[in-house]
Amino acid sequence: MVQGNTVSAIGPINGLKEVRKVVLDTMTNIHPIYNIKTLMIKRELAKDSELRSQSWERFLPQFKHKNVNKRKEPKKNTVKKEFTPFPPPQPESQIDKELASGEYFLKASQKKRQKMEAIKAKQAEALSKRQEERNKAFIPPKEKPVVKPKEASTETKIDVAAIKEKVQKAKNKKPGALTAEELQLKMEAKEKTKTKKK
């Protein structure tokens, strides 16, 4: 029976120990379903006569408690600057900058000329950059060095003289003409036919 923060139970001593464990775990923010599950498994194991004398640790579930509160850290770690009682120096105004460079005392025509010169300098710089970009297309790519052919190994030497003879014969021979052996066979066949006719 549960009344407020008080829990009362009646039963055998072993049952009361189990109830006490479930209640204390519940108070420490562990759900009672975990303990009830182990109790159900123990009841089933107690029915088997062979397993009564053995350890039940391998059958009981091992629950990992994941209710550990982890303090969330901010994504950006800002470093605090040292406190100084003096305010930061005031930024210079446009007139202060002109006074420092001496432009404040120039005439209107001189100021205009300086502005135009600055604009022309910017334009010239941009033009040179644009020209470089256009000229990149006309620069040839670097070619790889020509690899010299390796000398033929001594094991597989080619008979150059025989190849030259074959090429020479092929040059001399007319396309579609018979070879010397074929001509000789043909002549012999003609002579045989002539002798047969006689």
GROMACS .gro file of C-alpha atoms in nm:
model
  198
    1MET     CA    1   0.000   0.000   0.000
    2VAL     CA    2   0.129   0.345  -0.091
    3GLN     CA    3   0.020   0.651   0.106
    4GLY     CA    4   0.203   0.970   0.008
    5ASN     CA    5   0.574   0.912   0.070
    6THR     CA    6   0.509   0.598   0.281
    7VAL     CA    7   0.500   0.242   0.141
    8SER     CA    8   0.377  -0.046   0.353
    9ALA     CA    9   0.395  -0.417   0.261
   10ILE     CA   10   0.291  -0.745   0.425
   11GLY     CA   11   0.438  -1.087   0.339
   12PRO     CA   12   0.733  -1.322   0.383
   13ILE     CA   13   1.077  -1.179   0.461
   14ASN     CA   14   1.222  -1.253   0.114
   15GLY     CA   15   0.926  -1.082  -0.054
   16LEU     CA   16   0.963  -0.779   0.173
   17LYS     CA   17   1.332  -0.751   0.079
   18GLU     CA   18   1.239  -0.749  -0.290
   19VAL     CA   19   0.967  -0.486  -0.233
   20ARG     CA   20   1.211  -0.270  -0.037
   21LYS     CA   21   1.465  -0.289  -0.322
   22VAL     CA   22   1.202  -0.194  -0.584
   23VAL     CA   23   1.078   0.101  -0.376
   24LEU     CA   24   1.429   0.236  -0.305
   25ASP     CA   25   1.525   0.208  -0.674
   26THR     CA   26   1.206   0.390  -0.771
   27MET     CA   27   1.293   0.670  -0.531
   28THR     CA   28   1.639   0.699  -0.692
   29ASN     CA   29   1.469   0.747  -1.032
   30ILE     CA   30   1.498   0.388  -1.164
   31HIS     CA   31   1.180   0.262  -1.327
   32PRO     CA   32   1.021  -0.036  -1.142
   33ILE     CA   33   0.972  -0.230  -1.470
   34TYR     CA   34   1.340  -0.330  -1.462
   35ASN     CA   35   1.309  -0.488  -1.116
   36ILE     CA   36   0.974  -0.651  -1.200
   37LYS     CA   37   1.130  -0.809  -1.510
   38THR     CA   38   1.411  -0.966  -1.303
   39LEU     CA   39   1.157  -1.092  -1.046
   40MET     CA   40   0.954  -1.260  -1.323
   41ILE     CA   41   1.266  -1.430  -1.461
   42LYS     CA   42   1.366  -1.548  -1.110
   43ARG     CA   43   1.017  -1.698  -1.058
   44GLU     CA   44   1.046  -1.896  -1.383
   45LEU     CA   45   1.398  -2.016  -1.293
   46ALA     CA   46   1.282  -2.126  -0.945
   47LYS     CA   47   1.033  -2.367  -1.107
   48ASP     CA   48   1.317  -2.561  -1.280
   49SER     CA   49   1.470  -2.817  -1.039
   50GLU     CA   50   1.808  -2.833  -1.224
   51LEU     CA   51   1.870  -2.456  -1.218
   52ARG     CA   52   1.790  -2.411  -0.845
   53SER     CA   53   2.146  -2.496  -0.739
   54GLN     CA   54   2.317  -2.294  -1.021
   55SER     CA   55   2.392  -1.921  -1.042
   56TRP     CA   56   2.124  -1.719  -1.220
   57GLU     CA   57   2.345  -1.424  -1.319
   58ARG     CA   58   2.367  -1.532  -1.685
   59PHE     CA   59   1.985  -1.533  -1.719
   60LEU     CA   60   1.915  -1.199  -1.551
   61PRO     CA   61   1.910  -0.888  -1.777
   62GLN     CA   62   2.189  -0.632  -1.743
   63PHE     CA   63   2.038  -0.283  -1.762
   64LYS     CA   64   2.253   0.022  -1.818
   65HIS     CA   65   2.138   0.332  -1.635
   66LYS     CA   66   2.123   0.618  -1.881
   67ASN     CA   67   1.971   0.878  -1.651
   68VAL     CA   68   2.303   1.050  -1.585
   69ASN     CA   69   2.257   1.424  -1.617
   70LYS     CA   70   2.517   1.574  -1.844
   71ARG     CA   71   2.552   1.949  -1.831
   72LYS     CA   72   2.516   2.092  -2.177
   73GLU     CA   73   2.813   2.303  -2.277
   74PRO     CA   74   2.762   2.606  -2.499
   75LYS     CA   75   2.865   2.573  -2.864
   76LYS     CA   76   3.062   2.899  -2.859
   77ASN     CA   77   3.316   2.939  -2.585
   78THR     CA   78   3.355   3.314  -2.548
   79VAL     CA   79   3.667   3.432  -2.373
   80LYS     CA   80   3.603   3.722  -2.140
   81LYS     CA   81   3.829   4.020  -2.187
   82GLU     CA   82   4.006   4.177  -1.894
   83PHE     CA   83   3.806   4.453  -1.731
   84THR     CA   84   3.947   4.799  -1.779
   85PRO     CA   85   3.783   5.103  -1.616
   86PHE     CA   86   3.889   5.328  -1.905
   87PRO     CA   87   3.665   5.347  -2.213
   88PRO     CA   88   3.811   5.255  -2.554
   89PRO     CA   89   3.964   5.539  -2.756
   90GLN     CA   90   3.716   5.725  -2.975
   91PRO     CA   91   3.748   5.643  -3.349
   92GLU     CA   92   3.880   5.921  -3.570
   93SER     CA   93   3.628   6.118  -3.770
   94GLN     CA   94   3.666   6.189  -4.142
   95ILE     CA   95   3.781   6.547  -4.071
   96ASP     CA   96   4.048   6.420  -3.828
   97LYS     CA   97   4.182   6.182  -4.095
   98GLU     CA   98   4.192   6.462  -4.355
   99LEU     CA   99   4.374   6.691  -4.110
  100ALA     CA  100   4.634   6.421  -4.040
  101SER     CA  101   4.699   6.355  -4.412
  102GLY     CA  102   4.684   6.724  -4.512
  103GLU     CA  103   4.391   6.685  -4.751
  104TYR     CA  104   4.174   6.919  -4.547
  105PHE     CA  105   4.369   7.224  -4.664
  106LEU     CA  106   4.361   7.136  -5.037
  107LYS     CA  107   4.141   7.324  -5.284
  108ALA     CA  108   3.835   7.162  -5.439
  109SER     CA  109   4.007   7.120  -5.779
  110GLN     CA  110   4.307   6.946  -5.617
  111LYS     CA  111   4.078   6.710  -5.423
  112LYS     CA  112   3.892   6.628  -5.744
  113ARG     CA  113   4.220   6.554  -5.925
  114GLN     CA  114   4.335   6.322  -5.645
  115LYS     CA  115   4.004   6.131  -5.659
  116MET     CA  116   4.033   6.092  -6.037
  117GLU     CA  117   4.392   5.964  -6.005
  118ALA     CA  118   4.284   5.708  -5.744
  119ILE     CA  119   4.000   5.592  -5.972
  120LYS     CA  120   4.234   5.564  -6.273
  121ALA     CA  121   4.485   5.363  -6.067
  122LYS     CA  122   4.208   5.120  -5.965
  123GLN     CA  123   4.091   5.089  -6.324
  124ALA     CA  124   4.444   5.020  -6.449
  125GLU     CA  125   4.489   4.750  -6.187
  126ALA     CA  126   4.158   4.586  -6.277
  127LEU     CA  127   4.243   4.603  -6.648
  128SER     CA  128   4.580   4.433  -6.594
  129LYS     CA  129   4.411   4.155  -6.391
  130ARG     CA  130   4.151   4.105  -6.663
  131GLN     CA  131   4.425   4.093  -6.928
  132GLU     CA  132   4.612   3.827  -6.730
  133GLU     CA  133   4.296   3.616  -6.703
  134ARG     CA  134   4.242   3.638  -7.080
  135ASN     CA  135   4.605   3.552  -7.158
  136LYS     CA  136   4.590   3.236  -6.945
  137ALA     CA  137   4.404   3.063  -7.229
  138PHE     CA  138   4.696   3.123  -7.468
  139ILE     CA  139   4.968   2.983  -7.238
  140PRO     CA  140   5.048   2.628  -7.355
  141PRO     CA  141   5.035   2.356  -7.089
  142LYS     CA  142   5.357   2.199  -6.971
  143GLU     CA  143   5.431   1.886  -7.169
  144LYS     CA  144   5.568   1.573  -7.014
  145PRO     CA  145   5.925   1.488  -7.112
  146VAL     CA  146   5.955   1.231  -7.391
  147VAL     CA  147   6.040   0.890  -7.250
  148LYS     CA  148   6.322   0.721  -7.439
  149PRO     CA  149   6.236   0.369  -7.556
  150LYS     CA  150   6.409   0.097  -7.361
  151GLU     CA  151   6.670  -0.109  -7.539
  152ALA     CA  152   6.558  -0.454  -7.646
  153SER     CA  153   6.658  -0.722  -7.402
  154THR     CA  154   6.924  -0.975  -7.508
  155GLU     CA  155   6.683  -1.266  -7.461
  156THR     CA  156   6.441  -1.161  -7.736
  157LYS     CA  157   6.661  -1.043  -8.023
  158ILE     CA  158   6.484  -0.982  -8.352
  159ASP     CA  159   6.641  -1.099  -8.678
  160VAL     CA  160   6.654  -0.763  -8.858
  161ALA     CA  161   6.805  -0.901  -9.176
  162ALA     CA  162   6.517  -1.149  -9.225
  163ILE     CA  163   6.258  -0.875  -9.174
  164LYS     CA  164   6.435  -0.650  -9.428
  165GLU     CA  165   6.427  -0.929  -9.687
  166LYS     CA  166   6.053  -0.984  -9.631
  167VAL     CA  167   5.983  -0.613  -9.670
  168GLN     CA  168   6.195  -0.594  -9.988
  169LYS     CA  169   6.010  -0.891 -10.142
  170ALA     CA  170   5.675  -0.734 -10.053
  171LYS     CA  171   5.778  -0.408 -10.223
  172ASN     CA  172   5.889  -0.581 -10.542
  173LYS     CA  173   5.583  -0.800 -10.559
  174LYS     CA  174   5.285  -0.653 -10.744
  175PRO     CA  175   4.948  -0.667 -10.569
  176GLY     CA  176   4.765  -0.988 -10.664
  177ALA     CA  177   5.077  -1.147 -10.821
  178LEU     CA  178   5.175  -1.504 -10.734
  179THR     CA  179   5.486  -1.595 -10.536
  180ALA     CA  180   5.782  -1.776 -10.697
  181GLU     CA  181   5.675  -2.113 -10.554
  182GLU     CA  182   5.318  -2.072 -10.674
  183LEU     CA  183   5.442  -1.983 -11.026
  184GLN     CA  184   5.664  -2.291 -11.037
  185LEU     CA  185   5.373  -2.518 -10.933
  186LYS     CA  186   5.153  -2.361 -11.197
  187MET     CA  187   5.414  -2.413 -11.473
  188GLU     CA  188   5.455  -2.780 -11.377
  189ALA     CA  189   5.078  -2.831 -11.387
  190LYS     CA  190   5.066  -2.679 -11.742
  191GLU     CA  191   5.345  -2.907 -11.864
  192LYS     CA  192   5.163  -3.211 -11.726
  193THR     CA  193   4.843  -3.116 -11.906
  194LYS     CA  194   5.037  -3.068 -12.235
  195THR     CA  195   5.201  -3.412 -12.210
  196LYS     CA  196   4.864  -3.577 -12.142
  197LYS     CA  197   4.709  -3.413 -12.451
  198LYS     CA  198   4.989  -3.541 -12.678
   0.00000   0.00000   0.00000
